[in-house]
Amino acid sequence: ETGVTQSPTHLIKTRGQQVTLRCSSQSGHNTVSWYQQALGQGPQFIFQYYREEENGRGNFPPRFSGLQFPNYSSELNVNALELDDSALYLCASSLSTDNEQFFGPGTRLTVL
Amino acid sequence: EDQVTQSPEALRLQEGESSSLNCSYTVSGLRGLFWYRQDPGKGPEFLFTLYSAGEEKEKERLKATLTKKESFLHITAPKPEDSATYLCAVQAGDSGYALNFGKGTSLLVTP
């Protein structure tokens, strides 16, 4: 059984640019959640997608947006990058909305 | 507002020296409390879910317990490979299905 995968592993962008991060959920999982983890902090919830619909959003501005596809993979898009967006971005998938969430390895984003 | 506080922030143990990590929480309508292990630069690895006060779960040298206000992660006779950051998260009724994480406890086990 393949676990959660994320791409790319690392990314360097400059302030004002846009970025797209990708996530493939674990087989059989229909729910994907995205988190941002700054250095030395716990992950912060960005949003969750269930069966291609947004199913909850954390305290992040609208320039953070997402998509979920029919195969339940997902994308996180961030527009107008700011220096504070530098972090580890984690994707987690689950069987459904209230089941255990299994995390991918993350994408390390650096904004210069 | 939901709050999750983990203590201590950092813990150094000798191999074989048992100890406990604490996670205290203030939420409305707890759905579940989750423990994860995170190695540097990697994604969190799921350990346990606890749903109600009095529940306990074990896995190898780890045992998680839950009361109405806090959870403990007991580590018995730890080994150096148990060194990692341990994260606690709650899922509560007023915040949907999001996981609300604490800042974690960084554990170092020395030989």
XYZ file of C-alpha atoms in Angstrom:
223
model
C 0.000 0.000 0.000
C 1.463 3.359 -1.058
C 1.434 6.084 1.564
C 0.908 9.809 1.113
C 3.341 11.378 -1.336
C 4.133 15.055 -1.913
C 6.007 16.963 -4.585
C 8.306 18.705 -4.874
C 10.501 17.950 -1.846
C 12.059 21.385 -1.763
C 11.239 24.665 -3.464
C 12.803 28.108 -3.473
C 10.738 31.104 -4.617
C 11.012 34.868 -4.392
C 8.562 37.229 -2.742
C 5.486 37.931 -4.881
C 5.691 34.716 -6.893
C 3.092 31.964 -6.958
C 3.619 28.291 -6.045
C 1.719 25.008 -6.474
C 2.334 22.035 -4.188
C 0.983 18.567 -4.937
C -0.207 15.659 -2.830
C -1.282 12.107 -3.646
C -3.454 10.570 -0.968
C -3.155 7.057 0.397
C -5.129 4.414 -1.503
C -8.799 4.402 -0.440
C -8.656 7.796 1.290
C -11.142 10.461 0.143
C -10.123 13.291 2.458
C -7.033 15.491 2.234
C -5.950 18.141 4.734
C -3.142 20.683 4.352
C -1.013 22.089 7.165
C 1.763 24.676 7.452
C 4.560 24.018 9.944
C 6.970 26.796 10.819
C 10.292 25.888 12.412
C 9.886 24.833 16.029
C 6.078 24.974 15.883
C 3.293 22.441 15.555
C 1.466 22.151 12.219
C -1.250 24.768 11.575
C -4.413 23.734 9.705
C -4.891 25.432 6.334
C -7.922 23.617 4.885
C -9.480 20.216 4.236
C -10.984 18.718 1.084
C -13.567 15.945 1.138
C -14.783 14.419 -2.134
C -13.524 17.448 -4.120
C -15.230 20.070 -1.908
C -13.583 22.336 0.674
C -14.678 21.046 4.086
C -13.243 23.546 6.533
C -10.600 26.245 6.527
C -8.166 27.562 9.112
C -7.053 31.137 9.705
C -5.224 31.629 6.412
C -5.814 34.415 3.841
C -7.563 33.782 0.492
C -4.239 33.724 -1.359
C -3.985 30.184 -0.006
C -6.274 28.069 -2.202
C -6.652 24.427 -3.058
C -8.167 21.780 -5.246
C -9.007 18.125 -4.939
C -9.273 15.965 -8.041
C -11.578 12.987 -8.785
C -8.758 10.577 -7.837
C -8.595 12.452 -4.469
C -5.126 13.881 -5.084
C -4.831 17.540 -4.166
C -3.036 20.804 -4.856
C -2.204 23.734 -2.597
C -1.703 27.061 -4.371
C -0.195 30.114 -2.723
C -0.245 33.468 -4.535
C 1.770 36.615 -3.813
C 4.308 34.782 -1.668
C 5.558 36.510 1.471
C 8.716 35.815 3.476
C 6.598 34.393 6.336
C 5.254 31.713 3.988
C 8.587 29.918 4.344
C 7.703 26.665 6.101
C 7.206 22.917 5.763
C 3.873 22.246 4.015
C 2.286 18.984 5.022
C -0.492 17.051 3.364
C -2.465 14.420 5.271
C -5.021 11.956 3.984
C -7.705 10.029 5.837
C -10.403 7.441 5.119
C -12.987 10.092 5.819
C -13.260 13.430 7.562
C -13.059 12.228 11.166
C -10.593 9.346 10.833
C -6.891 9.343 11.666
C -4.856 11.568 9.364
C -1.706 10.136 7.794
C 0.922 12.632 6.743
C 3.206 12.833 3.769
C 6.894 13.797 3.993
C 6.167 17.483 3.332
C 7.406 20.146 0.941
C 9.971 22.606 2.289
C 9.222 26.049 0.823
C 11.752 28.847 1.128
C 10.719 32.384 0.114
C 13.567 34.834 -0.482
C -10.834 28.981 21.626
C -9.261 25.516 21.590
C -5.876 25.287 23.297
C -3.316 22.506 23.348
C -0.230 22.822 25.558
C 2.588 20.302 25.671
C 5.212 19.985 28.386
C 8.077 19.859 28.765
C 9.296 21.596 25.586
C 12.411 19.447 25.627
C 13.424 16.329 27.538
C 16.741 14.523 27.716
C 16.774 10.944 29.027
C 19.388 8.287 29.494
C 18.685 5.031 27.688
C 16.380 2.966 29.917
C 15.185 5.970 31.969
C 11.366 6.000 31.794
C 9.386 9.257 31.743
C 6.122 10.876 30.649
C 5.173 13.660 28.267
C 2.120 15.799 28.988
C -0.537 17.267 26.710
C -3.176 19.460 28.352
C -6.138 20.685 26.329
C -9.083 23.047 26.525
C -11.681 22.305 23.867
C -15.432 22.197 23.381
C -16.602 18.721 22.522
C -13.515 16.568 22.118
C -13.830 14.202 19.172
C -10.391 12.676 19.495
C -6.872 13.225 20.786
C -3.993 12.152 18.569
C -0.304 11.485 19.217
C 2.278 11.726 16.448
C 6.034 11.273 16.266
C 8.046 13.580 13.994
C 11.665 13.128 12.963
C 13.597 16.228 11.797
C 12.560 17.418 8.325
C 9.914 14.689 7.941
C 6.150 14.452 8.191
C 4.468 13.387 11.453
C 4.015 9.630 11.937
C 0.702 8.541 13.469
C 0.975 6.769 16.852
C -2.380 6.731 18.704
C -5.945 8.029 18.811
C -7.812 8.341 22.120
C -11.520 9.171 22.224
C -12.725 9.149 25.816
C -11.436 9.671 29.361
C -9.971 6.511 30.836
C -8.888 5.114 27.480
C -5.334 3.738 27.140
C -3.363 2.494 24.136
C 0.060 0.859 23.905
C 2.631 0.302 21.204
C 6.037 -1.158 22.025
C 7.620 1.160 24.628
C 4.877 3.813 24.348
C 1.615 4.053 26.265
C -0.922 6.862 25.860
C -3.599 7.721 28.415
C -6.436 10.255 28.445
C -8.322 12.184 31.125
C -10.903 14.950 30.694
C -8.198 17.622 30.702
C -4.947 16.001 29.620
C -3.179 13.124 27.991
C 0.112 11.488 28.877
C 2.540 9.660 26.658
C 4.531 7.289 28.850
C 7.855 6.051 27.504
C 9.182 2.920 29.199
C 12.891 2.056 28.990
C 13.508 4.338 25.990
C 16.168 3.664 23.383
C 18.145 6.226 21.323
C 15.898 5.496 18.323
C 12.962 6.929 20.295
C 14.571 10.375 19.953
C 12.131 12.600 18.046
C 9.564 15.352 18.551
C 6.261 14.067 19.902
C 3.196 16.033 18.848
C -0.232 16.013 20.438
C -3.322 17.171 18.506
C -7.034 17.446 19.257
C -10.034 17.286 16.990
C -12.948 19.142 18.537
C -16.566 19.757 17.682
C -16.323 23.515 17.212
C -13.408 23.390 14.765
C -14.703 20.785 12.375
C -12.298 18.021 11.437
C -9.097 20.051 11.684
C -6.304 18.828 13.938
C -5.204 21.481 16.437
C -1.595 20.729 17.373
C 0.535 21.620 20.348
C 4.127 22.771 19.813
C 5.531 19.362 20.636
C 8.051 17.872 23.056
C 11.546 17.298 21.704
C 12.891 14.060 23.207
C 16.569 13.106 23.170
C 17.574 9.670 24.460
C 21.301 9.230 24.985
C 23.131 5.859 25.173
